[in-house]
């Protein structure tokens, strides 16, 4: 009792705990700092109790303190970015690697699961990740010529509440395989260069004939191409560049060399296993371009005619012909219309035949005009002129042949302004008693012109010989003579 029964307690060591007196000889163990289970999961606390007696006695006791876990840590990937590779055309479900993430928490808080991060509407990626182990595998074959690399993001999440997560970049590289053969671009394989290449007969060694162009869709050494001459009509005349593909003459072309050559060039890549393609060249030796071109053209396949082009040409030709015919017809119609508008009111020609001598008319070749010059009324000179008939346009053709108008429309009363038409008849038309009359040789039937007296009237009129009367040939002249002098009839 007394001081010997009085005790005190203390903690030994540097631990984040402390003792607090609750009541007599009772103490509470409290934390003096924040505890981190990930740093120290368990503490051993040594507590020493000592009395207050003269010879102090003590006792020691150890207390084990375990720190409980809370989900205060997110998973962590071992790498921020993972890079893997896979061969193209690799079958699906092949493991190509794995990702790893850890969580410092315990229990469910430290259990990590993996998944790919996919955006909304994005197609399914070509790789997948195992949720528990993090193993990465391809789900379908990849083609290097289409996809060189695949990039996705992987999420690692724990099972705490609320869960914590982290992401990492996953890059899958596609390794190229020699799965593509070389493709020859020139010369084309479809025979587009059927005419071939022309080489002059005087070509020297090293003359460039053609160049074979090829490509390979693979990469690296799988796309490295080499060229070699696999077959030739005349070996030794041509050579091919190993890496350039240039076809050149290996020697000078001779006169004895064949005119046509066929070369087969082999194009090969350096893949494993190697793939190859071939190109065929047609070479023609010619002294001139025209000769070689014609010789090569003889063996070239004839191109099929274009039916549509022929149809178009035929339609165009028909249209042009129709336009030409229409234009010619329009021109002829216009010319005829203008000719009709310019026709005179009289008949264009003298009647083809005249009535016989009994009707008082003669053929056209014997008809003349007798005219007087002005001021020479009493003159015995007479002027003969061709007769211009004045038949009305509406006169029928039969009536014109029976009665020919022999008078001029311009007869007038003035001196020298009028004319009397006479006829010249041939010897066949004259009777037997007409042969001895004056003027028989000339065939004239009129003697003189009428004269006027002092009172202005006609004193006498001409006398007609050979039995010819003006009234029988020209009624209009007869009417005019009656009105002037009353001598006709």
Short mmCIF file of C-alpha atoms in Angstrom, two decimals:
data_model
loop_
_atom_site.label_atom_id
_atom_site.label_comp_id
_atom_site.label_asym_id
_atom_site.label_seq_id
_atom_site.Cartn_x
_atom_site.Cartn_y
_atom_site.Cartn_z
CA UNK A 1 0.00 0.00 0.00
CA UNK A 2 1.09 3.55 -0.02
CA UNK A 3 3.84 4.41 -2.39
CA UNK A 4 4.70 0.83 -2.83
CA UNK A 5 1.35 0.27 -4.46
CA UNK A 6 1.50 3.31 -6.66
CA UNK A 7 2.62 2.56 -10.26
CA UNK A 8 3.44 4.37 -13.49
CA UNK A 9 3.66 3.08 -17.10
CA UNK A 10 5.83 4.14 -20.06
CA UNK A 11 6.49 3.00 -23.60
CA UNK A 12 9.96 2.00 -24.64
CA UNK A 13 11.28 2.74 -28.08
CA UNK A 14 10.35 5.18 -30.86
CA UNK A 15 6.93 4.16 -31.88
CA UNK A 16 4.01 6.29 -33.00
CA UNK A 17 2.06 5.45 -29.86
CA UNK A 18 1.54 7.01 -26.44
CA UNK A 19 -0.01 6.07 -23.03
CA UNK A 20 -2.65 8.19 -21.45
CA UNK A 21 -3.81 7.65 -17.77
CA UNK A 22 -7.46 6.99 -17.65
CA UNK A 23 -7.97 6.56 -13.89
CA UNK A 24 -6.02 4.94 -11.06
CA UNK A 25 -3.57 2.39 -12.41
CA UNK A 26 -5.38 2.34 -15.79
CA UNK A 27 -3.80 3.61 -19.04
CA UNK A 28 -4.87 4.01 -22.66
CA UNK A 29 -2.60 3.26 -25.64
CA UNK A 30 -3.06 5.88 -28.34
CA UNK A 31 -1.38 6.67 -31.67
CA UNK A 32 0.80 9.71 -31.67
CA UNK A 33 1.20 9.93 -35.51
CA UNK A 34 -0.42 8.73 -38.72
CA UNK A 35 0.08 5.09 -39.49
CA UNK A 36 0.83 3.72 -42.98
CA UNK A 37 0.19 0.08 -43.41
CA UNK A 38 2.16 0.03 -46.64
CA UNK A 39 5.18 1.26 -44.61
CA UNK A 40 4.73 -0.68 -41.32
CA UNK A 41 2.00 -3.20 -41.14
CA UNK A 42 2.60 -4.23 -37.46
CA UNK A 43 4.14 -2.65 -34.35
CA UNK A 44 5.45 -4.30 -31.14
CA UNK A 45 4.94 -1.79 -28.31
CA UNK A 46 6.90 -2.45 -25.09
CA UNK A 47 5.24 -1.01 -21.97
CA UNK A 48 7.14 -0.84 -18.63
CA UNK A 49 5.25 -0.47 -15.33
CA UNK A 50 7.25 0.77 -12.23
CA UNK A 51 6.09 1.28 -8.61
CA UNK A 52 7.00 4.13 -6.30
CA UNK A 53 8.55 2.03 -3.51
CA UNK A 54 11.95 2.58 -1.93
CA UNK A 55 13.37 -0.23 -3.98
CA UNK A 56 11.54 0.35 -7.22
CA UNK A 57 10.27 -2.67 -8.90
CA UNK A 58 9.17 -2.84 -12.55
CA UNK A 59 7.51 -5.11 -15.04
CA UNK A 60 7.61 -5.13 -18.92
CA UNK A 61 4.90 -6.14 -21.35
CA UNK A 62 4.86 -6.16 -25.20
CA UNK A 63 1.77 -5.27 -27.13
CA UNK A 64 1.46 -6.21 -30.85
CA UNK A 65 -0.39 -3.63 -32.95
CA UNK A 66 -1.43 -4.49 -36.53
CA UNK A 67 -2.33 -1.67 -38.86
CA UNK A 68 -5.55 -2.19 -40.79
CA UNK A 69 -5.58 -1.54 -44.66
CA UNK A 70 -7.65 1.03 -46.49
CA UNK A 71 -7.82 1.53 -50.31
CA UNK A 72 -5.55 4.51 -50.38
CA UNK A 73 -3.27 3.35 -53.22
CA UNK A 74 -3.96 3.04 -56.95
CA UNK A 75 -2.43 0.30 -59.06
CA UNK A 76 0.90 1.08 -60.68
CA UNK A 77 2.24 -0.37 -63.96
CA UNK A 78 5.78 -1.50 -64.06
CA UNK A 79 6.24 0.55 -67.27
CA UNK A 80 4.52 3.60 -68.61
CA UNK A 81 4.54 2.12 -72.15
CA UNK A 82 4.86 -1.43 -73.35
CA UNK A 83 6.17 -2.35 -76.80
CA UNK A 84 5.63 -5.73 -78.38
CA UNK A 85 5.89 -7.21 -81.87
CA UNK A 86 4.07 -9.81 -83.88
CA UNK A 87 4.65 -11.26 -87.33
CA UNK A 88 2.12 -10.42 -89.99
CA UNK A 89 -0.37 -13.09 -90.92
CA UNK A 90 0.06 -14.60 -87.45
CA UNK A 91 -2.87 -16.73 -86.40
CA UNK A 92 -5.24 -15.40 -83.74
CA UNK A 93 -5.01 -16.09 -79.96
CA UNK A 94 -1.20 -16.07 -79.95
CA UNK A 95 0.43 -14.63 -76.81
CA UNK A 96 2.88 -11.87 -77.66
CA UNK A 97 3.62 -10.50 -74.15
CA UNK A 98 2.07 -9.25 -70.91
CA UNK A 99 1.57 -6.13 -68.86
CA UNK A 100 2.01 -5.89 -65.08
CA UNK A 101 0.57 -3.56 -62.48
CA UNK A 102 0.81 -3.74 -58.66
CA UNK A 103 -1.24 -2.30 -55.82
CA UNK A 104 0.29 -1.66 -52.38
CA UNK A 105 -3.00 -2.24 -50.67
CA UNK A 106 -4.00 -5.57 -49.22
CA UNK A 107 -6.86 -7.88 -49.84
CA UNK A 108 -9.46 -6.75 -52.30
CA UNK A 109 -7.93 -3.30 -52.29
CA UNK A 110 -4.76 -4.72 -53.78
CA UNK A 111 -6.31 -7.13 -56.29
CA UNK A 112 -5.70 -5.76 -59.85
CA UNK A 113 -7.69 -6.53 -62.99
CA UNK A 114 -6.75 -5.49 -66.60
CA UNK A 115 -8.81 -4.29 -69.52
CA UNK A 116 -8.39 -2.38 -72.80
CA UNK A 117 -9.61 1.18 -72.95
CA UNK A 118 -12.06 1.57 -75.84
CA UNK A 119 -13.65 4.76 -77.03
CA UNK A 120 -17.35 4.82 -77.80
CA UNK A 121 -18.03 3.68 -81.35
CA UNK A 122 -14.48 2.40 -81.86
CA UNK A 123 -14.13 -0.97 -83.57
CA UNK A 124 -12.77 -3.93 -81.74
CA UNK A 125 -8.97 -3.75 -81.49
CA UNK A 126 -6.76 -6.41 -83.01
CA UNK A 127 -5.20 -7.33 -79.61
CA UNK A 128 -6.63 -8.39 -76.27
CA UNK A 129 -5.41 -8.44 -72.63
CA UNK A 130 -6.17 -11.13 -70.07
CA UNK A 131 -8.02 -9.57 -67.14
CA UNK A 132 -6.25 -11.55 -64.40
CA UNK A 133 -2.74 -12.15 -65.73
CA UNK A 134 -2.32 -9.23 -68.12
CA UNK A 135 -1.17 -11.45 -71.01
CA UNK A 136 -1.45 -9.76 -74.44
CA UNK A 137 -2.46 -11.70 -77.57
CA UNK A 138 -3.65 -10.92 -81.12
CA UNK A 139 -7.21 -11.78 -82.00
CA UNK A 140 -6.84 -11.75 -85.81
CA UNK A 141 -4.02 -11.84 -88.37
CA UNK A 142 -2.41 -8.50 -89.16
CA UNK A 143 -1.13 -7.41 -92.59
CA UNK A 144 2.03 -5.32 -92.58
CA UNK A 145 1.11 -3.67 -95.88
CA UNK A 146 -2.11 -2.39 -94.28
CA UNK A 147 -1.23 -1.94 -90.59
CA UNK A 148 2.31 -1.23 -89.47
CA UNK A 149 1.53 -0.89 -85.73
CA UNK A 150 -1.36 -1.13 -83.29
CA UNK A 151 -1.58 1.22 -80.30
CA UNK A 152 -4.04 0.72 -77.44
CA UNK A 153 -4.28 1.75 -73.79
CA UNK A 154 -4.54 -0.78 -70.96
CA UNK A 155 -6.30 -0.02 -67.68
CA UNK A 156 -5.44 -1.68 -64.35
CA UNK A 157 -8.07 -1.29 -61.59
CA UNK A 158 -8.18 -2.61 -58.00
CA UNK A 159 -11.15 -4.04 -56.14
CA UNK A 160 -11.42 -1.36 -53.46
CA UNK A 161 -14.33 0.86 -52.79
CA UNK A 162 -14.16 3.18 -54.51
CA UNK A 163 -11.86 1.43 -56.96
CA UNK A 164 -8.64 3.04 -58.06
CA UNK A 165 -7.07 2.55 -61.51
CA UNK A 166 -4.14 3.44 -63.74
CA UNK A 167 -3.46 3.22 -67.51
CA UNK A 168 -0.47 2.41 -69.68
CA UNK A 169 0.25 2.55 -73.44
CA UNK A 170 0.54 -0.71 -75.33
CA UNK A 171 2.19 -0.57 -78.77
CA UNK A 172 2.22 -3.70 -80.93
CA UNK A 173 4.55 -3.58 -83.95
CA UNK A 174 3.81 -5.76 -86.98
CA UNK A 175 6.86 -7.52 -88.39
CA UNK A 176 7.01 -7.80 -92.15
CA UNK A 177 7.06 -11.17 -93.81
CA UNK A 178 8.01 -11.84 -97.42
CA UNK A 179 4.45 -12.47 -98.51
CA UNK A 180 4.45 -10.23 -101.61
CA UNK A 181 6.13 -10.90 -104.92
CA UNK A 182 7.61 -8.06 -106.99
CA UNK A 183 5.23 -6.27 -109.36
CA UNK A 184 6.55 -5.19 -112.77
CA UNK A 185 5.37 -1.72 -113.82
CA UNK A 186 7.27 -1.48 -117.11
CA UNK A 187 6.94 -3.14 -119.52
CA UNK A 188 3.27 -3.84 -118.74
CA UNK A 189 2.30 -7.47 -118.49
CA UNK A 190 -0.91 -6.98 -120.53
CA UNK A 191 0.99 -6.53 -123.78
CA UNK A 192 0.63 -2.75 -123.89
CA UNK A 193 4.17 -2.51 -125.32
CA UNK A 194 3.55 -4.97 -128.16
CA UNK A 195 5.51 -2.83 -130.60
CA UNK A 196 8.59 -3.34 -128.46
CA UNK A 197 11.76 -1.31 -128.21
CA UNK A 198 13.65 -0.02 -131.25
CA UNK A 199 17.43 -0.32 -131.43
CA UNK A 200 19.41 1.11 -134.35
CA UNK A 201 21.63 -1.26 -136.28
CA UNK A 202 24.63 0.93 -135.56
CA UNK A 203 24.15 0.90 -131.77
CA UNK A 204 27.36 0.50 -129.81
CA UNK A 205 28.02 -1.42 -126.62
CA UNK A 206 26.23 0.09 -123.63
CA UNK A 207 23.33 1.49 -125.66
CA UNK A 208 20.27 1.88 -123.39
CA UNK A 209 17.45 -0.25 -124.79
CA UNK A 210 14.87 -0.08 -121.99
CA UNK A 211 14.51 -0.07 -118.24
CA UNK A 212 12.53 -2.62 -116.28
CA UNK A 213 10.71 -0.97 -113.37
CA UNK A 214 9.35 -3.12 -110.53
CA UNK A 215 8.21 -2.53 -106.94
CA UNK A 216 7.71 -4.73 -103.90
CA UNK A 217 5.13 -3.95 -101.21
CA UNK A 218 7.24 -5.58 -98.50
CA UNK A 219 9.79 -3.76 -96.38
CA UNK A 220 13.46 -4.16 -95.59
CA UNK A 221 15.39 -6.79 -97.43
CA UNK A 222 12.10 -8.33 -98.51
CA UNK A 223 11.73 -5.33 -100.83
CA UNK A 224 15.31 -5.26 -102.15
CA UNK A 225 15.11 -6.24 -105.81
CA UNK A 226 17.70 -7.59 -108.18
CA UNK A 227 17.40 -8.07 -111.94
CA UNK A 228 18.86 -10.72 -114.17
CA UNK A 229 18.47 -11.78 -117.78
CA UNK A 230 16.75 -15.16 -117.66
CA UNK A 231 16.26 -15.77 -121.38
CA UNK A 232 17.34 -14.11 -124.62
CA UNK A 233 16.96 -14.89 -128.31
CA UNK A 234 20.65 -14.20 -128.83
CA UNK A 235 22.69 -14.57 -125.61
CA UNK A 236 25.53 -12.12 -125.23
CA UNK A 237 23.93 -9.25 -127.14
CA UNK A 238 22.10 -7.71 -124.18
CA UNK A 239 22.73 -7.40 -120.44
CA UNK A 240 20.65 -6.21 -117.48
CA UNK A 241 21.81 -4.06 -114.55
CA UNK A 242 21.68 -6.02 -111.27
CA UNK A 243 20.07 -3.24 -109.22
CA UNK A 244 18.99 -0.68 -111.84
CA UNK A 245 17.05 -2.95 -114.20
CA UNK A 246 18.50 -1.15 -117.24
CA UNK A 247 18.70 -3.27 -120.38
CA UNK A 248 21.74 -2.32 -122.47
CA UNK A 249 23.64 -3.78 -125.37
CA UNK A 250 26.56 -5.89 -124.22
CA UNK A 251 28.36 -5.41 -127.53
CA UNK A 252 27.95 -3.53 -130.78
CA UNK A 253 25.04 -4.64 -132.94
CA UNK A 254 26.16 -6.50 -136.04
CA UNK A 255 24.64 -6.95 -139.46
CA UNK A 256 24.17 -10.67 -138.85
CA UNK A 257 22.11 -10.18 -135.71
CA UNK A 258 18.46 -11.10 -135.99
CA UNK A 259 16.00 -8.30 -136.60
CA UNK A 260 13.77 -9.22 -133.66
CA UNK A 261 14.69 -10.34 -130.16
CA UNK A 262 12.73 -11.48 -127.16
CA UNK A 263 14.18 -10.91 -123.69
CA UNK A 264 12.87 -12.33 -120.41
CA UNK A 265 14.05 -10.38 -117.35
CA UNK A 266 13.70 -12.02 -113.92
CA UNK A 267 13.01 -9.73 -110.94
CA UNK A 268 13.72 -11.28 -107.52
CA UNK A 269 13.60 -9.98 -103.95
CA UNK A 270 15.89 -10.96 -101.06
CA UNK A 271 13.32 -12.33 -98.68
CA UNK A 272 13.28 -15.76 -97.11
CA UNK A 273 12.07 -17.53 -99.12
CA UNK A 274 12.66 -15.23 -102.11
CA UNK A 275 9.83 -14.30 -104.44
CA UNK A 276 10.18 -13.34 -108.09
CA UNK A 277 8.41 -12.02 -111.18
CA UNK A 278 9.34 -11.85 -114.85
CA UNK A 279 9.06 -9.22 -117.58
CA UNK A 280 9.17 -9.79 -121.33
CA UNK A 281 10.74 -7.27 -123.70
CA UNK A 282 10.39 -7.26 -127.48
CA UNK A 283 13.38 -5.62 -129.18
CA UNK A 284 13.52 -4.75 -132.88
CA UNK A 285 16.73 -3.87 -134.73
CA UNK A 286 16.15 -1.31 -137.48
CA UNK A 287 18.16 0.99 -139.71
CA UNK A 288 15.53 3.69 -139.28
CA UNK A 289 12.54 4.32 -137.09
CA UNK A 290 9.99 3.97 -139.87
CA UNK A 291 11.27 0.58 -140.98
CA UNK A 292 11.27 -0.86 -137.51
CA UNK A 293 7.93 0.66 -136.65
CA UNK A 294 6.29 -0.82 -139.73
CA UNK A 295 7.87 -4.21 -139.16
CA UNK A 296 6.70 -4.28 -135.58
CA UNK A 297 3.25 -3.05 -136.49
CA UNK A 298 2.73 -6.05 -138.77
CA UNK A 299 2.84 -8.37 -135.78
CA UNK A 300 0.85 -6.13 -133.47
CA UNK A 301 -2.75 -7.25 -132.93
CA UNK A 302 -5.23 -5.10 -134.77
CA UNK A 303 -7.37 -3.02 -132.51
CA UNK A 304 -11.06 -3.72 -132.63
CA UNK A 305 -13.03 -0.87 -134.19
CA UNK A 306 -15.02 1.23 -131.85
CA UNK A 307 -18.65 0.71 -132.80
CA UNK A 308 -19.82 3.75 -130.92
CA UNK A 309 -17.30 6.01 -132.65
CA UNK A 310 -18.39 4.70 -136.05
CA UNK A 311 -22.01 5.42 -135.17
CA UNK A 312 -21.18 8.98 -134.14
CA UNK A 313 -19.27 9.59 -137.39
CA UNK A 314 -22.15 8.22 -139.48
CA UNK A 315 -24.68 10.45 -137.72
CA UNK A 316 -22.47 13.52 -138.17
CA UNK A 317 -21.98 12.76 -141.89
CA UNK A 318 -25.74 12.34 -142.40
CA UNK A 319 -26.44 15.65 -140.64
CA UNK A 320 -23.88 17.50 -142.75
CA UNK A 321 -25.29 15.99 -145.96
CA UNK A 322 -28.84 16.94 -144.99
CA UNK A 323 -27.79 20.51 -144.22
CA UNK A 324 -26.00 20.75 -147.58
CA UNK A 325 -29.02 19.49 -149.52
CA UNK A 326 -31.35 21.83 -147.64
CA UNK A 327 -29.06 24.80 -148.31
CA UNK A 328 -28.81 23.98 -152.02
CA UNK A 329 -32.60 23.64 -152.31
CA UNK A 330 -33.10 26.97 -150.53
CA UNK A 331 -30.61 28.67 -152.88
CA UNK A 332 -32.34 27.28 -155.99
CA UNK A 333 -35.77 28.32 -154.69
CA UNK A 334 -34.54 31.84 -153.96
CA UNK A 335 -33.05 32.13 -157.45
CA UNK A 336 -36.26 30.95 -159.11
CA UNK A 337 -38.30 33.42 -157.04
CA UNK A 338 -36.06 36.32 -158.07
CA UNK A 339 -36.29 35.24 -161.75
CA UNK A 340 -40.09 35.18 -161.61
CA UNK A 341 -40.21 38.63 -160.05
CA UNK A 342 -38.06 40.07 -162.90
CA UNK A 343 -40.15 38.66 -165.84
CA UNK A 344 -41.54 41.39 -168.22
CA UNK A 345 -45.20 41.75 -169.12
CA UNK A 346 -44.58 40.54 -172.70
CA UNK A 347 -43.64 37.20 -174.05
CA UNK A 348 -39.91 36.59 -173.81
CA UNK A 349 -39.51 35.23 -177.31
CA UNK A 350 -40.96 35.64 -180.75
CA UNK A 351 -43.38 32.90 -181.77
CA UNK A 352 -41.58 29.85 -183.09
CA UNK A 353 -43.58 29.83 -186.30
CA UNK A 354 -45.62 32.39 -188.12
CA UNK A 355 -48.61 31.94 -190.36
CA UNK A 356 -48.15 31.44 -194.09
CA UNK A 357 -48.07 34.28 -196.64
CA UNK A 358 -51.79 34.15 -197.12
CA UNK A 359 -52.25 35.35 -193.53
CA UNK A 360 -49.93 38.26 -194.20
CA UNK A 361 -47.06 37.13 -191.95
CA UNK A 362 -43.55 35.86 -192.60
CA UNK A 363 -40.94 33.92 -190.66
CA UNK A 364 -39.04 35.77 -187.93
CA UNK A 365 -35.78 35.83 -189.90
CA UNK A 366 -37.41 38.06 -192.57
CA UNK A 367 -38.98 40.69 -190.27
CA UNK A 368 -37.29 44.09 -189.81
CA UNK A 369 -38.16 47.60 -188.63
CA UNK A 370 -37.89 50.54 -191.00
CA UNK A 371 -37.12 53.70 -189.02
CA UNK A 372 -36.53 57.39 -189.90
CA UNK A 373 -34.13 59.63 -188.14
CA UNK A 374 -35.46 62.85 -186.64
CA UNK A 375 -35.91 65.69 -189.16
CA UNK A 376 -35.71 63.49 -192.23
CA UNK A 377 -39.34 62.90 -193.06
CA UNK A 378 -38.84 63.39 -196.80
CA UNK A 379 -35.60 61.46 -196.88
CA UNK A 380 -35.43 58.42 -199.04
CA UNK A 381 -32.95 56.77 -196.66
CA UNK A 382 -34.37 53.92 -194.68
CA UNK A 383 -32.87 52.17 -191.67
CA UNK A 384 -33.49 48.53 -191.05
CA UNK A 385 -33.60 47.25 -187.47
CA UNK A 386 -34.59 44.02 -185.83
CA UNK A 387 -38.16 43.58 -184.87
CA UNK A 388 -39.00 43.43 -181.17
CA UNK A 389 -42.44 41.89 -180.79
CA UNK A 390 -44.85 43.30 -178.24
CA UNK A 391 -47.17 40.40 -177.59
CA UNK A 392 -49.28 40.70 -174.47
CA UNK A 393 -48.30 38.34 -171.64
CA UNK A 394 -51.82 36.96 -171.43
CA UNK A 395 -52.11 36.07 -175.12
CA UNK A 396 -52.49 32.34 -175.72
CA UNK A 397 -49.74 30.62 -177.63
CA UNK A 398 -52.02 29.48 -180.44
CA UNK A 399 -53.39 32.94 -181.07
CA UNK A 400 -49.89 34.36 -181.14
CA UNK A 401 -48.89 31.93 -183.85
CA UNK A 402 -51.94 32.81 -186.01
CA UNK A 403 -51.82 36.60 -185.67
CA UNK A 404 -48.47 38.20 -185.04
CA UNK A 405 -48.29 41.78 -183.99
CA UNK A 406 -45.98 43.56 -186.36
CA UNK A 407 -46.31 47.04 -185.05
CA UNK A 408 -44.41 48.83 -182.40
CA UNK A 409 -46.13 50.18 -179.30
CA UNK A 410 -44.29 53.43 -179.71
CA UNK A 411 -46.04 54.79 -182.83
CA UNK A 412 -46.75 58.47 -182.55
CA UNK A 413 -47.90 61.39 -184.66
CA UNK A 414 -44.71 63.35 -184.51
CA UNK A 415 -42.29 63.45 -187.38
CA UNK A 416 -39.38 61.08 -187.09
CA UNK A 417 -40.82 59.45 -183.98
CA UNK A 418 -42.77 56.72 -185.60
CA UNK A 419 -41.81 53.70 -187.68
CA UNK A 420 -43.55 51.41 -190.05
CA UNK A 421 -42.69 47.75 -189.80
CA UNK A 422 -42.16 45.97 -193.08
CA UNK A 423 -41.37 42.44 -193.97
CA UNK A 424 -38.59 40.94 -195.95
CA UNK A 425 -39.68 37.92 -197.84
CA UNK A 426 -37.59 35.33 -199.50
CA UNK A 427 -37.85 34.36 -203.15
CA UNK A 428 -39.80 31.30 -202.21
CA UNK A 429 -42.50 33.41 -200.58
CA UNK A 430 -42.90 35.78 -203.56
CA UNK A 431 -45.18 35.00 -206.46
CA UNK A 432 -44.18 34.82 -210.14
CA UNK A 433 -45.34 38.31 -210.87
CA UNK A 434 -43.38 39.82 -208.10
CA UNK A 435 -40.02 39.01 -209.60
CA UNK A 436 -39.75 42.09 -211.82
CA UNK A 437 -40.66 44.72 -209.23
CA UNK A 438 -38.15 47.14 -207.81
CA UNK A 439 -36.74 45.98 -204.54
CA UNK A 440 -37.09 42.33 -205.35
CA UNK A 441 -33.47 41.64 -204.55
CA UNK A 442 -33.75 43.25 -201.16
CA UNK A 443 -37.16 41.76 -200.54
CA UNK A 444 -38.63 45.06 -199.23
CA UNK A 445 -42.38 45.56 -199.55
CA UNK A 446 -42.70 49.28 -198.76
CA UNK A 447 -41.69 52.15 -201.04
CA UNK A 448 -41.87 55.44 -199.08
CA UNK A 449 -43.36 57.10 -196.03
CA UNK A 450 -46.44 59.30 -195.95
CA UNK A 451 -46.20 63.11 -196.12
CA UNK A 452 -48.39 65.86 -194.62
CA UNK A 453 -49.84 68.89 -196.41
CA UNK A 454 -49.97 72.54 -195.26
CA UNK A 455 -53.08 72.00 -193.16
CA UNK A 456 -51.35 69.28 -191.17
CA UNK A 457 -53.24 66.41 -192.66
CA UNK A 458 -51.76 63.49 -194.49
CA UNK A 459 -51.93 64.18 -198.23
CA UNK A 460 -50.85 60.84 -199.40
CA UNK A 461 -49.67 57.59 -197.97
CA UNK A 462 -47.27 55.05 -199.10
CA UNK A 463 -48.23 52.60 -201.70
CA UNK A 464 -47.53 49.02 -200.96
CA UNK A 465 -46.20 46.78 -203.65
CA UNK A 466 -46.18 43.12 -204.26
CA UNK A 467 -49.80 42.87 -203.29
CA UNK A 468 -49.06 43.34 -199.57
CA UNK A 469 -51.54 45.26 -197.41
CA UNK A 470 -50.64 46.50 -193.92
CA UNK A 471 -54.11 45.69 -192.72
CA UNK A 472 -53.59 42.03 -193.40
CA UNK A 473 -50.45 41.87 -191.25
CA UNK A 474 -51.01 44.47 -188.55
CA UNK A 475 -54.51 45.57 -187.55
CA UNK A 476 -53.15 48.22 -185.18
CA UNK A 477 -51.18 49.85 -188.04
CA UNK A 478 -54.25 49.81 -190.22
CA UNK A 479 -56.33 51.59 -187.57
CA UNK A 480 -53.61 54.17 -187.12
CA UNK A 481 -53.33 54.87 -190.86
CA UNK A 482 -57.09 55.29 -191.17
CA UNK A 483 -57.12 57.79 -188.33
CA UNK A 484 -54.30 59.87 -189.83
CA UNK A 485 -54.80 59.88 -193.54
CA UNK A 486 -57.62 57.57 -194.40
CA UNK A 487 -55.45 55.76 -196.93
CA UNK A 488 -55.60 52.28 -195.54
CA UNK A 489 -58.34 50.04 -196.58
#
